[in-house]
DNA sequence: ATGGTTGAGGGTCAA
């Protein structure tokens, strides 16, 4: 069984890419982030054509998460319990379309799009850290309820946990950039304390191994990327992982997302 | 030359 996560940066703009990638990647479950659409303009036919069931959570042109599966898809959950809200400019705070879950082939799959902190002192950063803290608490409660549960937390975490996960850590520190700060990294490693394991890194050691390259400043051809997309597995799931890869090829050429798909191969 | 993009939507805003 193969599971994957991919921030597609607009499903409608990427429809052809996503379809041909599904065709050749042979994944059974795909967690998608940044669909950037609503249910009424979601490309349902694409997944039907390819033989996947799909569940979507999208409210507007921002965020949007989905799960596609050809090994079953049941018990869909949109948002996690107590998911923090965000509102600005007098707009009513809402739970944004950043988390969706479903049970696929015996695995509780989450597609997660962690808020971007924008700047170290921005209110979005507090939102990001709080959002991750509550998610981690929930994830802990799931494991407590069933220590043998097969759970995959997959998505764009917008955090580079290690210095080698960016092309130049000194640049990030000097510029005071997000994704590498101590609080963000602590929020990421809190999931490991809870019992979740990065199942991809052991099979894709760095340095220089990334999942995202900014469209700007020729970051991809200059190999200046960031490892910010992860598959975190519960202990029972992590035991099944036999290999993993980051499909850097998918970042190439015209019409690519700025993120590459991340894939894990499971036994049985 | 020291920059260089992309997407949604029709405002700029977001990454």
PDB file of C-alpha atoms (C1' of nucleotides) in Angstrom:
ATOM      1  CA  UNK A   1       0.000   0.000   0.000  1.00  0.00           C
ATOM      2  CA  UNK A   2       1.235   3.458  -0.936  1.00  0.00           C
ATOM      3  CA  UNK A   3       0.165   6.676   0.787  1.00  0.00           C
ATOM      4  CA  UNK A   4       1.176  10.195  -0.170  1.00  0.00           C
ATOM      5  CA  UNK A   5       0.758  13.876   0.602  1.00  0.00           C
ATOM      6  CA  UNK A   6       0.956  16.773  -1.836  1.00  0.00           C
ATOM      7  CA  UNK A   7       0.315  20.490  -1.565  1.00  0.00           C
ATOM      8  CA  UNK A   8      -0.919  21.054  -5.126  1.00  0.00           C
ATOM      9  CA  UNK A   9      -1.374  24.849  -4.893  1.00  0.00           C
ATOM     10  CA  UNK A  10      -4.753  24.874  -6.685  1.00  0.00           C
ATOM     11  CA  UNK A  11      -6.371  21.665  -7.806  1.00  0.00           C
ATOM     12  CA  UNK A  12      -8.053  23.313 -10.778  1.00  0.00           C
ATOM     13  CA  UNK A  13      -4.836  24.849 -12.084  1.00  0.00           C
ATOM     14  CA  UNK A  14      -3.070  21.515 -11.483  1.00  0.00           C
ATOM     15  CA  UNK A  15      -5.798  19.124 -12.695  1.00  0.00           C
ATOM     16  CA  UNK A  16      -3.812  17.661 -15.606  1.00  0.00           C
ATOM     17  CA  UNK A  17      -0.688  17.316 -13.483  1.00  0.00           C
ATOM     18  CA  UNK A  18      -2.573  15.628 -10.650  1.00  0.00           C
ATOM     19  CA  UNK A  19      -4.298  13.216 -12.998  1.00  0.00           C
ATOM     20  CA  UNK A  20      -1.113  12.119 -14.737  1.00  0.00           C
ATOM     21  CA  UNK A  21       0.711  11.881 -11.416  1.00  0.00           C
ATOM     22  CA  UNK A  22      -2.015   9.628  -9.985  1.00  0.00           C
ATOM     23  CA  UNK A  23      -1.689   7.513 -13.107  1.00  0.00           C
ATOM     24  CA  UNK A  24       2.040   6.892 -12.739  1.00  0.00           C
ATOM     25  CA  UNK A  25       2.560   7.136  -8.968  1.00  0.00           C
ATOM     26  CA  UNK A  26       0.367   4.133  -8.122  1.00  0.00           C
ATOM     27  CA  UNK A  27      -0.638   5.608  -4.750  1.00  0.00           C
ATOM     28  CA  UNK A  28      -3.656   4.201  -2.926  1.00  0.00           C
ATOM     29  CA  UNK A  29      -4.261   7.237  -0.749  1.00  0.00           C
ATOM     30  CA  UNK A  30      -3.401  10.862  -1.501  1.00  0.00           C
ATOM     31  CA  UNK A  31      -3.754  13.690   1.017  1.00  0.00           C
ATOM     32  CA  UNK A  32      -4.088  16.972  -0.854  1.00  0.00           C
ATOM     33  CA  UNK A  33      -3.545  20.500   0.452  1.00  0.00           C
ATOM     34  CA  UNK A  34      -4.386  23.899  -1.038  1.00  0.00           C
ATOM     35  CA  UNK A  35      -7.184  22.754  -3.317  1.00  0.00           C
ATOM     36  CA  UNK A  36      -8.143  26.457  -3.456  1.00  0.00           C
ATOM     37  CA  UNK A  37     -11.729  25.666  -4.360  1.00  0.00           C
ATOM     38  CA  UNK A  38     -15.174  24.955  -2.977  1.00  0.00           C
ATOM     39  CA  UNK A  39     -17.237  21.809  -3.359  1.00  0.00           C
ATOM     40  CA  UNK A  40     -19.189  23.384  -6.227  1.00  0.00           C
ATOM     41  CA  UNK A  41     -16.109  23.907  -8.397  1.00  0.00           C
ATOM     42  CA  UNK A  42     -14.104  20.894  -7.201  1.00  0.00           C
ATOM     43  CA  UNK A  43     -12.963  18.565 -10.029  1.00  0.00           C
ATOM     44  CA  UNK A  44     -14.886  15.494  -8.808  1.00  0.00           C
ATOM     45  CA  UNK A  45     -14.789  13.826 -12.250  1.00  0.00           C
ATOM     46  CA  UNK A  46     -10.995  13.674 -12.228  1.00  0.00           C
ATOM     47  CA  UNK A  47     -10.972  11.335  -9.238  1.00  0.00           C
ATOM     48  CA  UNK A  48     -13.964   9.360 -10.463  1.00  0.00           C
ATOM     49  CA  UNK A  49     -12.173   8.765 -13.764  1.00  0.00           C
ATOM     50  CA  UNK A  50      -9.073   7.544 -11.946  1.00  0.00           C
ATOM     51  CA  UNK A  51     -11.016   5.201  -9.675  1.00  0.00           C
ATOM     52  CA  UNK A  52     -10.618   7.136  -6.425  1.00  0.00           C
ATOM     53  CA  UNK A  53     -13.187   8.086  -3.843  1.00  0.00           C
ATOM     54  CA  UNK A  54     -12.583  11.626  -2.661  1.00  0.00           C
ATOM     55  CA  UNK A  55     -13.603  13.794   0.277  1.00  0.00           C
ATOM     56  CA  UNK A  56     -13.085  17.559   0.222  1.00  0.00           C
ATOM     57  CA  UNK A  57     -13.233  20.450   2.646  1.00  0.00           C
ATOM     58  CA  UNK A  58     -12.993  23.843   0.967  1.00  0.00           C
ATOM     59  CA  UNK A  59     -14.738  27.097   1.882  1.00  0.00           C
ATOM     60  CA  UNK A  60     -13.282  29.614  -0.587  1.00  0.00           C
ATOM     61  CA  UNK A  61     -10.219  30.315  -2.733  1.00  0.00           C
ATOM     62  CA  UNK A  62      -7.861  29.868   0.196  1.00  0.00           C
ATOM     63  CA  UNK A  63      -6.600  26.663   1.814  1.00  0.00           C
ATOM     64  CA  UNK A  64      -8.792  23.633   1.080  1.00  0.00           C
ATOM     65  CA  UNK A  65      -7.885  20.015   1.880  1.00  0.00           C
ATOM     66  CA  UNK A  66      -8.917  16.694   0.408  1.00  0.00           C
ATOM     67  CA  UNK A  67      -8.299  12.962   0.618  1.00  0.00           C
ATOM     68  CA  UNK A  68      -8.467  10.641  -2.385  1.00  0.00           C
ATOM     69  CA  UNK A  69      -8.484   6.881  -1.861  1.00  0.00           C
ATOM     70  CA  UNK A  70      -8.921   3.695  -3.861  1.00  0.00           C
ATOM     71  CA  UNK A  71      -8.891   1.483  -0.734  1.00  0.00           C
ATOM     72  CA  UNK A  72     -12.083   2.825   0.809  1.00  0.00           C
ATOM     73  CA  UNK A  73     -12.976   6.152   2.384  1.00  0.00           C
ATOM     74  CA  UNK A  74     -15.285   6.315   5.387  1.00  0.00           C
ATOM     75  CA  UNK A  75     -16.004   8.373   8.503  1.00  0.00           C
ATOM     76  CA  UNK A  76     -15.021  11.709   6.997  1.00  0.00           C
ATOM     77  CA  UNK A  77     -14.298  14.438   9.544  1.00  0.00           C
ATOM     78  CA  UNK A  78     -13.886  18.103   8.597  1.00  0.00           C
ATOM     79  CA  UNK A  79     -11.739  20.057  11.099  1.00  0.00           C
ATOM     80  CA  UNK A  80     -10.380  18.419  14.249  1.00  0.00           C
ATOM     81  CA  UNK A  81     -12.072  18.798  17.623  1.00  0.00           C
ATOM     82  CA  UNK A  82     -11.446  22.253  19.104  1.00  0.00           C
ATOM     83  CA  UNK A  83      -9.596  23.373  15.960  1.00  0.00           C
ATOM     84  CA  UNK A  84      -8.658  27.006  16.615  1.00  0.00           C
ATOM     85  CA  UNK A  85     -10.515  29.665  14.675  1.00  0.00           C
ATOM     86  CA  UNK A  86      -9.033  32.630  12.872  1.00  0.00           C
ATOM     87  CA  UNK A  87     -10.664  35.932  11.980  1.00  0.00           C
ATOM     88  CA  UNK A  88      -9.376  39.342  10.995  1.00  0.00           C
ATOM     89  CA  UNK A  89     -10.623  42.766  10.076  1.00  0.00           C
ATOM     90  CA  UNK A  90     -13.905  42.391  11.874  1.00  0.00           C
ATOM     91  CA  UNK A  91     -14.718  39.191  10.017  1.00  0.00           C
ATOM     92  CA  UNK A  92     -16.269  36.518  12.173  1.00  0.00           C
ATOM     93  CA  UNK A  93     -13.630  33.999  13.230  1.00  0.00           C
ATOM     94  CA  UNK A  94     -13.987  30.679  11.428  1.00  0.00           C
ATOM     95  CA  UNK A  95     -12.442  27.244  11.475  1.00  0.00           C
ATOM     96  CA  UNK A  96     -10.513  27.379   8.220  1.00  0.00           C
ATOM     97  CA  UNK A  97     -10.422  24.522   5.688  1.00  0.00           C
ATOM     98  CA  UNK A  98      -7.103  23.137   6.884  1.00  0.00           C
ATOM     99  CA  UNK A  99      -7.884  19.642   8.177  1.00  0.00           C
ATOM    100  CA  UNK A 100      -9.867  16.691   6.887  1.00  0.00           C
ATOM    101  CA  UNK A 101      -9.763  13.063   7.937  1.00  0.00           C
ATOM    102  CA  UNK A 102     -11.054   9.736   6.684  1.00  0.00           C
ATOM    103  CA  UNK A 103     -10.453   6.055   7.290  1.00  0.00           C
ATOM    104  CA  UNK A 104      -8.828   4.485   4.236  1.00  0.00           C
ATOM    105  CA  UNK A 105      -7.750   0.846   4.146  1.00  0.00           C
ATOM    106  CA  UNK A 106      -7.675   0.652   7.931  1.00  0.00           C
ATOM    107  CA  UNK A 107      -5.639   3.842   8.351  1.00  0.00           C
ATOM    108  CA  UNK A 108      -6.963   7.019   9.907  1.00  0.00           C
ATOM    109  CA  UNK A 109      -5.649   9.547   7.385  1.00  0.00           C
ATOM    110  CA  UNK A 110      -5.385  13.278   8.015  1.00  0.00           C
ATOM    111  CA  UNK A 111      -4.714  15.853   5.320  1.00  0.00           C
ATOM    112  CA  UNK A 112      -3.329  18.924   7.089  1.00  0.00           C
ATOM    113  CA  UNK A 113      -2.479  22.415   5.941  1.00  0.00           C
ATOM    114  CA  UNK A 114      -0.807  24.106   8.901  1.00  0.00           C
ATOM    115  CA  UNK A 115      -1.254  27.899   8.974  1.00  0.00           C
ATOM    116  CA  UNK A 116       1.655  29.974   7.665  1.00  0.00           C
ATOM    117  CA  UNK A 117       3.045  32.111  10.474  1.00  0.00           C
ATOM    118  CA  UNK A 118       3.933  34.903   7.997  1.00  0.00           C
ATOM    119  CA  UNK A 119       6.339  36.601  10.439  1.00  0.00           C
ATOM    120  CA  UNK A 120       7.790  35.777  13.863  1.00  0.00           C
ATOM    121  CA  UNK A 121       5.767  38.530  15.575  1.00  0.00           C
ATOM    122  CA  UNK A 122       2.625  38.219  13.449  1.00  0.00           C
ATOM    123  CA  UNK A 123      -0.722  37.203  14.922  1.00  0.00           C
ATOM    124  CA  UNK A 124      -0.708  34.406  12.354  1.00  0.00           C
ATOM    125  CA  UNK A 125       2.275  32.902  14.171  1.00  0.00           C
ATOM    126  CA  UNK A 126       0.323  32.625  17.416  1.00  0.00           C
ATOM    127  CA  UNK A 127      -2.512  31.056  15.443  1.00  0.00           C
ATOM    128  CA  UNK A 128      -0.096  28.559  13.862  1.00  0.00           C
ATOM    129  CA  UNK A 129       1.458  27.505  17.178  1.00  0.00           C
ATOM    130  CA  UNK A 130      -1.887  27.224  18.936  1.00  0.00           C
ATOM    131  CA  UNK A 131      -3.350  25.273  16.002  1.00  0.00           C
ATOM    132  CA  UNK A 132      -0.488  22.758  16.185  1.00  0.00           C
ATOM    133  CA  UNK A 133      -0.704  22.484  19.962  1.00  0.00           C
ATOM    134  CA  UNK A 134      -4.403  21.624  19.892  1.00  0.00           C
ATOM    135  CA  UNK A 135      -3.893  19.158  17.025  1.00  0.00           C
ATOM    136  CA  UNK A 136      -1.115  17.456  18.978  1.00  0.00           C
ATOM    137  CA  UNK A 137      -3.344  17.193  22.046  1.00  0.00           C
ATOM    138  CA  UNK A 138      -6.069  15.624  19.927  1.00  0.00           C
ATOM    139  CA  UNK A 139      -3.611  13.229  18.308  1.00  0.00           C
ATOM    140  CA  UNK A 140      -2.480  12.215  21.778  1.00  0.00           C
ATOM    141  CA  UNK A 141      -6.043  11.442  22.771  1.00  0.00           C
ATOM    142  CA  UNK A 142      -6.477   9.228  19.696  1.00  0.00           C
ATOM    143  CA  UNK A 143      -3.394   7.216  20.623  1.00  0.00           C
ATOM    144  CA  UNK A 144      -4.457   7.024  24.228  1.00  0.00           C
ATOM    145  CA  UNK A 145      -7.824   5.610  23.163  1.00  0.00           C
ATOM    146  CA  UNK A 146      -6.092   3.021  20.980  1.00  0.00           C
ATOM    147  CA  UNK A 147      -2.290   2.651  21.209  1.00  0.00           C
ATOM    148  CA  UNK A 148      -2.393   0.291  18.208  1.00  0.00           C
ATOM    149  CA  UNK A 149      -4.256   2.760  15.974  1.00  0.00           C
ATOM    150  CA  UNK A 150      -2.844   3.257  12.496  1.00  0.00           C
ATOM    151  CA  UNK A 151      -2.817   7.013  12.038  1.00  0.00           C
ATOM    152  CA  UNK A 152      -1.108   9.104   9.346  1.00  0.00           C
ATOM    153  CA  UNK A 153      -0.755  12.845   9.903  1.00  0.00           C
ATOM    154  CA  UNK A 154       0.106  14.053   6.423  1.00  0.00           C
ATOM    155  CA  UNK A 155       0.542  17.480   5.005  1.00  0.00           C
ATOM    156  CA  UNK A 156       2.240  20.828   4.751  1.00  0.00           C
ATOM    157  CA  UNK A 157       3.468  21.670   8.258  1.00  0.00           C
ATOM    158  CA  UNK A 158       5.164  24.932   7.217  1.00  0.00           C
ATOM    159  CA  UNK A 159       8.051  24.043   9.539  1.00  0.00           C
ATOM    160  CA  UNK A 160      11.623  23.018   8.733  1.00  0.00           C
ATOM    161  CA  UNK A 161      12.562  21.013  11.853  1.00  0.00           C
ATOM    162  CA  UNK A 162      16.310  20.700  11.211  1.00  0.00           C
ATOM    163  CA  UNK A 163      18.924  23.169  10.011  1.00  0.00           C
ATOM    164  CA  UNK A 164      19.592  20.966   6.974  1.00  0.00           C
ATOM    165  CA  UNK A 165      15.923  21.265   6.023  1.00  0.00           C
ATOM    166  CA  UNK A 166      16.612  24.674   4.487  1.00  0.00           C
ATOM    167  CA  UNK A 167      19.334  25.596   2.026  1.00  0.00           C
ATOM    168  CA  UNK A 168      21.013  28.153   4.260  1.00  0.00           C
ATOM    169  CA  UNK A 169      20.062  28.242   7.931  1.00  0.00           C
ATOM    170  CA  UNK A 170      22.237  31.309   8.548  1.00  0.00           C
ATOM    171  CA  UNK A 171      20.216  33.232   5.971  1.00  0.00           C
ATOM    172  CA  UNK A 172      16.950  32.283   7.683  1.00  0.00           C
ATOM    173  CA  UNK A 173      18.209  33.252  11.138  1.00  0.00           C
ATOM    174  CA  UNK A 174      19.794  36.482   9.966  1.00  0.00           C
ATOM    175  CA  UNK A 175      16.662  37.531   8.103  1.00  0.00           C
ATOM    176  CA  UNK A 176      14.441  36.535  11.003  1.00  0.00           C
ATOM    177  CA  UNK A 177      12.392  34.236   8.765  1.00  0.00           C
ATOM    178  CA  UNK A 178       9.693  31.839   9.872  1.00  0.00           C
ATOM    179  CA  UNK A 179       9.643  28.021   9.592  1.00  0.00           C
ATOM    180  CA  UNK A 180      12.892  27.547  11.534  1.00  0.00           C
ATOM    181  CA  UNK A 181      12.208  29.322  14.837  1.00  0.00           C
ATOM    182  CA  UNK A 182      12.513  27.534  18.171  1.00  0.00           C
ATOM    183  CA  UNK A 183       8.782  27.711  18.979  1.00  0.00           C
ATOM    184  CA  UNK A 184       7.841  26.324  15.559  1.00  0.00           C
ATOM    185  CA  UNK A 185      10.328  23.492  15.865  1.00  0.00           C
ATOM    186  CA  UNK A 186       9.129  22.738  19.401  1.00  0.00           C
ATOM    187  CA  UNK A 187       5.567  22.544  18.075  1.00  0.00           C
ATOM    188  CA  UNK A 188       6.719  20.031  15.466  1.00  0.00           C
ATOM    189  CA  UNK A 189       8.753  17.872  17.843  1.00  0.00           C
ATOM    190  CA  UNK A 190       5.832  17.807  20.273  1.00  0.00           C
ATOM    191  CA  UNK A 191       4.234  15.303  17.894  1.00  0.00           C
ATOM    192  CA  UNK A 192       7.239  13.021  18.362  1.00  0.00           C
ATOM    193  CA  UNK A 193       6.858  13.280  22.116  1.00  0.00           C
ATOM    194  CA  UNK A 194       3.253  12.212  21.633  1.00  0.00           C
ATOM    195  CA  UNK A 195       4.467   9.138  19.749  1.00  0.00           C
ATOM    196  CA  UNK A 196       4.288  10.134  16.088  1.00  0.00           C
ATOM    197  CA  UNK A 197       7.259   9.400  13.856  1.00  0.00           C
ATOM    198  CA  UNK A 198       8.520  11.086  10.685  1.00  0.00           C
ATOM    199  CA  UNK A 199       8.448   7.976   8.509  1.00  0.00           C
ATOM    200  CA  UNK A 200       9.953   9.603   5.408  1.00  0.00           C
ATOM    201  CA  UNK A 201      13.189  11.133   6.670  1.00  0.00           C
ATOM    202  CA  UNK A 202      14.993   7.827   7.360  1.00  0.00           C
ATOM    203  CA  UNK A 203      14.517   6.914   3.696  1.00  0.00           C
ATOM    204  CA  UNK A 204      15.350  10.374   2.331  1.00  0.00           C
ATOM    205  CA  UNK A 205      18.349  11.642   4.312  1.00  0.00           C
ATOM    206  CA  UNK A 206      19.628  15.181   3.744  1.00  0.00           C
ATOM    207  CA  UNK A 207      21.278  17.558   3.412  1.00  0.00           C
ATOM    208  CA  UNK A 208      19.825  19.113   0.289  1.00  0.00           C
ATOM    209  CA  UNK A 209      16.614  17.061   0.332  1.00  0.00           C
ATOM    210  CA  UNK A 210      13.526  19.251   0.165  1.00  0.00           C
ATOM    211  CA  UNK A 211       9.785  19.114  -0.516  1.00  0.00           C
ATOM    212  CA  UNK A 212       9.189  22.774  -1.429  1.00  0.00           C
ATOM    213  CA  UNK A 213      10.913  25.365  -3.589  1.00  0.00           C
ATOM    214  CA  UNK A 214       9.614  28.934  -3.822  1.00  0.00           C
ATOM    215  CA  UNK A 215       8.510  30.027  -7.292  1.00  0.00           C
ATOM    216  CA  UNK A 216      10.487  33.219  -6.794  1.00  0.00           C
ATOM    217  CA  UNK A 217      14.203  33.808  -7.241  1.00  0.00           C
ATOM    218  CA  UNK A 218      14.844  30.629  -9.213  1.00  0.00           C
ATOM    219  CA  UNK A 219      14.855  28.622  -6.011  1.00  0.00           C
ATOM    220  CA  UNK A 220      14.288  25.279  -7.736  1.00  0.00           C
ATOM    221  CA  UNK A 221      17.063  25.413 -10.350  1.00  0.00           C
ATOM    222  CA  UNK A 222      19.376  26.772  -7.642  1.00  0.00           C
ATOM    223  CA  UNK A 223      18.375  23.831  -5.433  1.00  0.00           C
ATOM    224  CA  UNK A 224      17.305  26.220  -2.678  1.00  0.00           C
ATOM    225  CA  UNK A 225      14.358  24.438  -1.078  1.00  0.00           C
ATOM    226  CA  UNK A 226      12.818  23.507   2.244  1.00  0.00           C
ATOM    227  CA  UNK A 227      11.639  20.255   3.785  1.00  0.00           C
ATOM    228  CA  UNK A 228       8.254  21.237   5.207  1.00  0.00           C
ATOM    229  CA  UNK A 229       5.882  18.468   4.070  1.00  0.00           C
ATOM    230  CA  UNK A 230       5.701  15.381   6.261  1.00  0.00           C
ATOM    231  CA  UNK A 231       4.091  12.038   6.900  1.00  0.00           C
ATOM    232  CA  UNK A 232       3.955  11.434  10.659  1.00  0.00           C
ATOM    233  CA  UNK A 233       2.905   7.913  11.563  1.00  0.00           C
ATOM    234  CA  UNK A 234       1.557   6.441  14.774  1.00  0.00           C
ATOM    235  CA  UNK A 235       3.775   3.634  16.150  1.00  0.00           C
ATOM    236  CA  UNK A 236       1.615   0.935  14.541  1.00  0.00           C
ATOM    237  CA  UNK A 237       1.718   2.679  11.168  1.00  0.00           C
ATOM    238  CA  UNK A 238       5.425   3.525  11.330  1.00  0.00           C
ATOM    239  CA  UNK A 239       6.228  -0.171  11.787  1.00  0.00           C
ATOM    240  CA  UNK A 240       4.762  -0.870   8.348  1.00  0.00           C
ATOM    241  CA  UNK A 241       6.827   1.662   6.398  1.00  0.00           C
ATOM    242  CA  UNK A 242       9.302  -0.105   4.118  1.00  0.00           C
ATOM    243  CA  UNK A 243      10.377   2.839   1.943  1.00  0.00           C
ATOM    244  CA  UNK A 244       9.624   6.461   1.158  1.00  0.00           C
ATOM    245  CA  UNK A 245      10.435   9.064  -1.442  1.00  0.00           C
ATOM    246  CA  UNK A 246      10.042  12.700  -2.402  1.00  0.00           C
ATOM    247  CA  UNK A 247       9.052  13.029  -6.057  1.00  0.00           C
ATOM    248  CA  UNK A 248      11.338  15.916  -6.965  1.00  0.00           C
ATOM    249  CA  UNK A 249      10.698  15.267 -10.670  1.00  0.00           C
ATOM    250  CA  UNK A 250       7.143  16.550 -10.229  1.00  0.00           C
ATOM    251  CA  UNK A 251       8.504  20.011  -9.339  1.00  0.00           C
ATOM    252  CA  UNK A 252      10.057  20.308 -12.798  1.00  0.00           C
ATOM    253  CA  UNK A 253       8.660  21.990 -15.886  1.00  0.00           C
ATOM    254  CA  UNK A 254       5.871  24.398 -16.669  1.00  0.00           C
ATOM    255  CA  UNK A 255       2.762  24.196 -14.507  1.00  0.00           C
ATOM    256  CA  UNK A 256       4.366  22.509 -11.484  1.00  0.00           C
ATOM    257  CA  UNK A 257       3.186  23.074  -7.923  1.00  0.00           C
ATOM    258  CA  UNK A 258       5.801  24.661  -5.681  1.00  0.00           C
ATOM    259  CA  UNK A 259       5.598  21.498  -3.533  1.00  0.00           C
ATOM    260  CA  UNK A 260       6.638  17.964  -4.489  1.00  0.00           C
ATOM    261  CA  UNK A 261       4.604  14.866  -3.550  1.00  0.00           C
ATOM    262  CA  UNK A 262       5.880  12.850  -0.563  1.00  0.00           C
ATOM    263  CA  UNK A 263       5.204   9.103  -0.629  1.00  0.00           C
ATOM    264  CA  UNK A 264       5.478   6.231   1.863  1.00  0.00           C
ATOM    265  CA  UNK A 265       5.275   2.561   0.962  1.00  0.00           C
ATOM    266  CA  UNK A 266       3.673   0.303   3.576  1.00  0.00           C
ATOM    267  CA  UNK A 267       3.939  -3.458   3.985  1.00  0.00           C
ATOM    268  CA  UNK A 268       0.850  -5.595   3.390  1.00  0.00           C
TER     269      UNK A 268
ATOM    270  C1'  DA B   1      21.259  42.828 -14.938  1.00  0.00           C
ATOM    271  C1'  DT B   2      22.390  40.877  -8.309  1.00  0.00           C
ATOM    272  C1'  DG B   3      16.322  40.198 -10.637  1.00  0.00           C
ATOM    273  C1'  DG B   4      13.848  36.476 -11.741  1.00  0.00           C
ATOM    274  C1'  DT B   5       6.463  33.650  -9.534  1.00  0.00           C
ATOM    275  C1'  DT B   6       2.019  31.740  -9.229  1.00  0.00           C
ATOM    276  C1'  DG B   7      -2.988  31.482  -8.264  1.00  0.00           C
ATOM    277  C1'  DA B   8      -7.760  33.289  -7.374  1.00  0.00           C
ATOM    278  C1'  DG B   9     -10.569  36.790  -8.619  1.00  0.00           C
ATOM    279  C1'  DG B  10     -11.633  40.885 -10.335  1.00  0.00           C
ATOM    280  C1'  DG B  11     -10.152  44.383  -4.512  1.00  0.00           C
ATOM    281  C1'  DT B  12      -5.270  42.921  -3.891  1.00  0.00           C
ATOM    282  C1'  DC B  13      -4.151  39.086  -0.927  1.00  0.00           C
ATOM    283  C1'  DA B  14      -1.619  34.936   0.015  1.00  0.00           C
ATOM    284  C1'  DA B  15       2.398  32.007  -0.142  1.00  0.00           C
TER     285       DA B  15
END
